[in-house]
PDB file of N, CA and C in Angstrom:
ATOM      1  N   MET A  16     -96.174-129.066  33.601  1.00 52.00           N
ATOM      2  CA  MET A  16     -94.816-128.541  32.684  1.00 52.00           C
ATOM      3  C   MET A  16     -95.894-126.997  32.532  1.00 52.00           C
ATOM      4  N   GLU A  17     -96.889-127.248  31.891  1.00 59.00           N
ATOM      5  CA  GLU A  17     -98.025-125.904  31.812  1.00 59.00           C
ATOM      6  C   GLU A  17     -97.666-124.859  33.387  1.00 59.00           C
ATOM      7  N   ARG A  18     -97.870-125.687  34.166  1.00 62.00           N
ATOM      8  CA  ARG A  18     -97.985-124.660  35.314  1.00 62.00           C
ATOM      9  C   ARG A  18     -96.201-123.935  35.930  1.00 62.00           C
ATOM     10  N   ASP A  19     -95.072-124.881  35.637  1.00 62.00           N
ATOM     11  CA  ASP A  19     -94.412-123.870  35.537  1.00 62.00           C
ATOM     12  C   ASP A  19     -94.134-123.043  34.648  1.00 62.00           C
ATOM     13  N   PHE A  20     -94.524-123.297  33.461  1.00 60.00           N
ATOM     14  CA  PHE A  20     -94.618-121.921  32.049  1.00 60.00           C
ATOM     15  C   PHE A  20     -95.258-121.263  32.947  1.00 60.00           C
ATOM     16  N   TYR A  21     -96.366-121.039  33.551  1.00 62.00           N
ATOM     17  CA  TYR A  21     -96.916-119.913  33.645  1.00 62.00           C
ATOM     18  C   TYR A  21     -96.512-119.237  35.423  1.00 62.00           C
ATOM     19  N   THR A  22     -96.227-119.641  36.331  1.00 68.00           N
ATOM     20  CA  THR A  22     -95.500-119.411  37.659  1.00 68.00           C
ATOM     21  C   THR A  22     -93.938-118.935  37.332  1.00 68.00           C
ATOM     22  N   GLY A  23     -93.269-119.150  36.590  1.00 68.00           N
ATOM     23  CA  GLY A  23     -91.781-118.713  36.082  1.00 68.00           C
ATOM     24  C   GLY A  23     -92.259-117.691  35.303  1.00 68.00           C
ATOM     25  N   ILE A  24     -93.158-117.328  34.374  1.00 68.00           N
ATOM     26  CA  ILE A  24     -92.794-116.178  33.146  1.00 68.00           C
ATOM     27  C   ILE A  24     -93.390-115.240  34.250  1.00 68.00           C
ATOM     28  N   TRP A  25     -94.290-115.134  34.967  1.00 71.00           N
ATOM     29  CA  TRP A  25     -94.706-113.722  35.334  1.00 71.00           C
ATOM     30  C   TRP A  25     -93.794-113.106  36.398  1.00 71.00           C
ATOM     31  N   PRO A  26     -93.454-113.898  37.333  1.00 76.00           N
ATOM     32  CA  PRO A  26     -92.164-113.216  37.908  1.00 76.00           C
ATOM     33  C   PRO A  26     -91.157-113.032  36.904  1.00 76.00           C
ATOM     34  N   ALA A  27     -90.757-113.296  36.249  1.00 76.00           N
ATOM     35  CA  ALA A  27     -89.414-113.015  35.449  1.00 76.00           C
ATOM     36  C   ALA A  27     -90.149-111.493  34.669  1.00 76.00           C
ATOM     37  N   LEU A  28     -90.965-111.436  34.002  1.00 75.00           N
ATOM     38  CA  LEU A  28     -91.434-110.270  33.541  1.00 75.00           C
ATOM     39  C   LEU A  28     -92.063-109.439  34.256  1.00 75.00           C
ATOM     40  N   ALA A  29     -92.146-109.635  35.168  1.00 76.00           N
ATOM     41  CA  ALA A  29     -92.354-108.605  36.352  1.00 76.00           C
ATOM     42  C   ALA A  29     -91.397-107.814  36.996  1.00 76.00           C
ATOM     43  N   ALA A  30     -89.727-108.599  37.018  1.00 78.00           N
ATOM     44  CA  ALA A  30     -88.883-108.228  37.453  1.00 78.00           C
ATOM     45  C   ALA A  30     -87.988-107.409  36.182  1.00 78.00           C
ATOM     46  N   SER A  31     -88.731-107.980  35.042  1.00 80.00           N
ATOM     47  CA  SER A  31     -87.724-107.110  33.885  1.00 80.00           C
ATOM     48  C   SER A  31     -88.424-106.031  33.262  1.00 80.00           C
ATOM     49  N   THR A  32     -90.041-105.563  34.205  1.00 79.00           N
ATOM     50  CA  THR A  32     -90.573-104.254  34.030  1.00 79.00           C
ATOM     51  C   THR A  32     -90.202-103.292  34.679  1.00 79.00           C
ATOM     52  N   PRO A  33     -89.839-102.045  34.099  1.00 84.00           N
ATOM     53  CA  PRO A  33     -89.650-100.877  34.686  1.00 84.00           C
ATOM     54  C   PRO A  33     -90.702-100.621  35.302  1.00 84.00           C
ATOM     55  N   ASP A  34     -90.708 -99.489  37.039  1.00 85.00           N
ATOM     56  CA  ASP A  34     -91.500 -99.157  37.515  1.00 85.00           C
ATOM     57  C   ASP A  34     -92.502 -98.359  36.543  1.00 85.00           C
ATOM     58  N   ALA A  35     -91.615 -97.137  35.412  1.00 88.00           N
ATOM     59  CA  ALA A  35     -92.767 -96.424  34.895  1.00 88.00           C
ATOM     60  C   ALA A  35     -93.886 -96.918  33.801  1.00 88.00           C
ATOM     61  N   VAL A  36     -92.915 -98.492  33.553  1.00 87.00           N
ATOM     62  CA  VAL A  36     -94.299 -99.357  32.534  1.00 87.00           C
ATOM     63  C   VAL A  36     -95.299 -99.316  33.551  1.00 87.00           C
ATOM     64  N   TRP A  37     -95.030 -99.812  34.417  1.00 86.00           N
ATOM     65  CA  TRP A  37     -96.460-100.268  35.590  1.00 86.00           C
ATOM     66  C   TRP A  37     -97.321 -99.302  35.366  1.00 86.00           C
ATOM     67  N   ILE A  38     -96.404 -98.039  36.153  1.00 91.00           N
ATOM     68  CA  ILE A  38     -97.572 -96.806  36.523  1.00 91.00           C
ATOM     69  C   ILE A  38     -98.208 -96.458  35.141  1.00 91.00           C
ATOM     70  N   ALA A  39     -97.902 -96.507  34.321  1.00 92.00           N
ATOM     71  CA  ALA A  39     -98.521 -96.541  32.887  1.00 92.00           C
ATOM     72  C   ALA A  39     -99.507 -96.810  32.370  1.00 92.00           C
ATOM     73  N   ILE A  40     -99.218 -98.489  32.774  1.00 91.00           N
ATOM     74  CA  ILE A  40    -100.487 -99.122  32.745  1.00 91.00           C
ATOM     75  C   ILE A  40    -101.510 -98.826  33.843  1.00 91.00           C
ATOM     76  N   ALA A  41    -101.229 -99.129  34.914  1.00 92.00           N
ATOM     77  CA  ALA A  41    -102.158 -98.257  36.117  1.00 92.00           C
ATOM     78  C   ALA A  41    -102.861 -97.022  35.371  1.00 92.00           C
ATOM     79  N   ALA A  42    -102.333 -96.498  35.219  1.00 94.00           N
ATOM     80  CA  ALA A  42    -102.919 -95.288  34.452  1.00 94.00           C
ATOM     81  C   ALA A  42    -103.771 -94.921  33.750  1.00 94.00           C
ATOM     82  N   ALA A  43    -103.471 -96.239  32.513  1.00 94.00           N
ATOM     83  CA  ALA A  43    -104.399 -96.412  31.434  1.00 94.00           C
ATOM     84  C   ALA A  43    -105.638 -97.197  32.035  1.00 94.00           C
ATOM     85  N   ALA A  44    -105.175 -98.237  32.946  1.00 93.00           N
ATOM     86  CA  ALA A  44    -106.114 -98.872  33.117  1.00 93.00           C
ATOM     87  C   ALA A  44    -107.320 -97.640  34.269  1.00 93.00           C
ATOM     88  N   THR A  45    -107.027 -97.180  35.002  1.00 93.00           N
ATOM     89  CA  THR A  45    -107.800 -96.100  35.310  1.00 93.00           C
ATOM     90  C   THR A  45    -108.671 -95.297  34.497  1.00 93.00           C
ATOM     91  N   LEU A  46    -108.177 -94.640  33.892  1.00 92.00           N
ATOM     92  CA  LEU A  46    -108.515 -94.035  32.946  1.00 92.00           C
ATOM     93  C   LEU A  46    -109.677 -94.444  32.196  1.00 92.00           C
ATOM     94  N   ALA A  47    -109.255 -95.899  31.532  1.00 91.00           N
ATOM     95  CA  ALA A  47    -110.602 -96.798  30.757  1.00 91.00           C
ATOM     96  C   ALA A  47    -111.579 -97.058  31.904  1.00 91.00           C
ATOM     97  N   VAL A  48    -111.145 -97.384  33.319  1.00 89.00           N
ATOM     98  CA  VAL A  48    -112.434 -97.545  33.887  1.00 89.00           C
ATOM     99  C   VAL A  48    -113.581 -96.609  33.837  1.00 89.00           C
ATOM    100  N   PHE A  49    -112.670 -95.146  34.097  1.00 88.00           N
ATOM    101  CA  PHE A  49    -113.626 -94.004  34.576  1.00 88.00           C
ATOM    102  C   PHE A  49    -114.037 -93.710  33.395  1.00 88.00           C
ATOM    103  N   ALA A  50    -113.515 -93.883  31.854  1.00 86.00           N
ATOM    104  CA  ALA A  50    -114.151 -93.623  30.747  1.00 86.00           C
ATOM    105  C   ALA A  50    -115.315 -94.737  30.785  1.00 86.00           C
ATOM    106  N   LEU A  51    -115.170 -95.952  30.800  1.00 83.00           N
ATOM    107  CA  LEU A  51    -116.228 -96.778  30.609  1.00 83.00           C
ATOM    108  C   LEU A  51    -117.335 -96.366  31.671  1.00 83.00           C
ATOM    109  N   PHE A  52    -117.184 -95.768  32.916  1.00 81.00           N
ATOM    110  CA  PHE A  52    -118.622 -95.125  33.892  1.00 81.00           C
ATOM    111  C   PHE A  52    -119.301 -94.286  33.095  1.00 81.00           C
ATOM    112  N   ASP A  53    -118.294 -93.013  32.308  1.00 78.00           N
ATOM    113  CA  ASP A  53    -118.575 -92.197  31.668  1.00 78.00           C
ATOM    114  C   ASP A  53    -120.008 -92.323  30.691  1.00 78.00           C
ATOM    115  N   ILE A  54    -119.154 -93.652  29.737  1.00 74.00           N
ATOM    116  CA  ILE A  54    -120.164 -93.980  28.591  1.00 74.00           C
ATOM    117  C   ILE A  54    -121.480 -94.305  29.081  1.00 74.00           C
ATOM    118  N   SER A  55    -121.658 -95.459  30.274  1.00 70.00           N
ATOM    119  CA  SER A  55    -122.384 -96.060  30.975  1.00 70.00           C
ATOM    120  C   SER A  55    -123.319 -95.245  31.439  1.00 70.00           C
ATOM    121  N   ALA A  56    -122.753 -93.995  31.794  1.00 67.00           N
ATOM    122  CA  ALA A  56    -123.678 -93.166  32.451  1.00 67.00           C
ATOM    123  C   ALA A  56    -124.622 -91.942  31.728  1.00 67.00           C
ATOM    124  N   PRO A  57    -126.227 -92.371  31.784  1.00 71.00           N
ATOM    125  CA  PRO A  57    -127.183 -91.879  31.137  1.00 71.00           C
ATOM    126  C   PRO A  57    -126.720 -90.283  31.518  1.00 71.00           C
ATOM    127  N   ARG A  58    -126.899 -89.854  30.028  1.00 73.00           N
ATOM    128  CA  ARG A  58    -126.732 -88.348  29.399  1.00 73.00           C
ATOM    129  C   ARG A  58    -127.813 -87.594  29.995  1.00 73.00           C
ATOM    130  N   ARG A  59    -127.466 -87.065  30.830  1.00 74.00           N
ATOM    131  CA  ARG A  59    -128.551 -85.835  31.662  1.00 74.00           C
ATOM    132  C   ARG A  59    -128.774 -84.498  30.781  1.00 74.00           C
ATOM    133  N   PRO A  60    -130.303 -84.076  30.406  1.00 74.00           N
ATOM    134  CA  PRO A  60    -129.950 -83.012  29.624  1.00 74.00           C
ATOM    135  C   PRO A  60    -129.124 -81.466  30.620  1.00 74.00           C
ATOM    136  N   PRO A  61    -128.803 -80.834  30.156  1.00 74.00           N
ATOM    137  CA  PRO A  61    -128.111 -79.417  30.431  1.00 74.00           C
ATOM    138  C   PRO A  61    -129.085 -78.784  31.066  1.00 74.00           C
ATOM    139  N   ARG A  62    -128.506 -77.886  32.397  1.00 74.00           N
ATOM    140  CA  ARG A  62    -129.948 -77.115  32.725  1.00 74.00           C
ATOM    141  C   ARG A  62    -129.999 -75.686  32.120  1.00 74.00           C
ATOM    142  N   PRO A  63    -130.929 -75.403  31.862  1.00 71.00           N
ATOM    143  CA  PRO A  63    -130.964 -73.833  31.373  1.00 71.00           C
ATOM    144  C   PRO A  63    -130.370 -73.267  32.338  1.00 71.00           C
TER     145      PRO A  63
END
């Protein structure tokens, strides 16, 4: 029952989602990853 729910909802969700939404999600995820790396990177003092 639960397995049918999960295997049934994802293809339906993917089929009903426009490509532009997936592109936006991918862009947001990519920016989030870069932001996390930037935050976690040690701050170097600016060169004189």
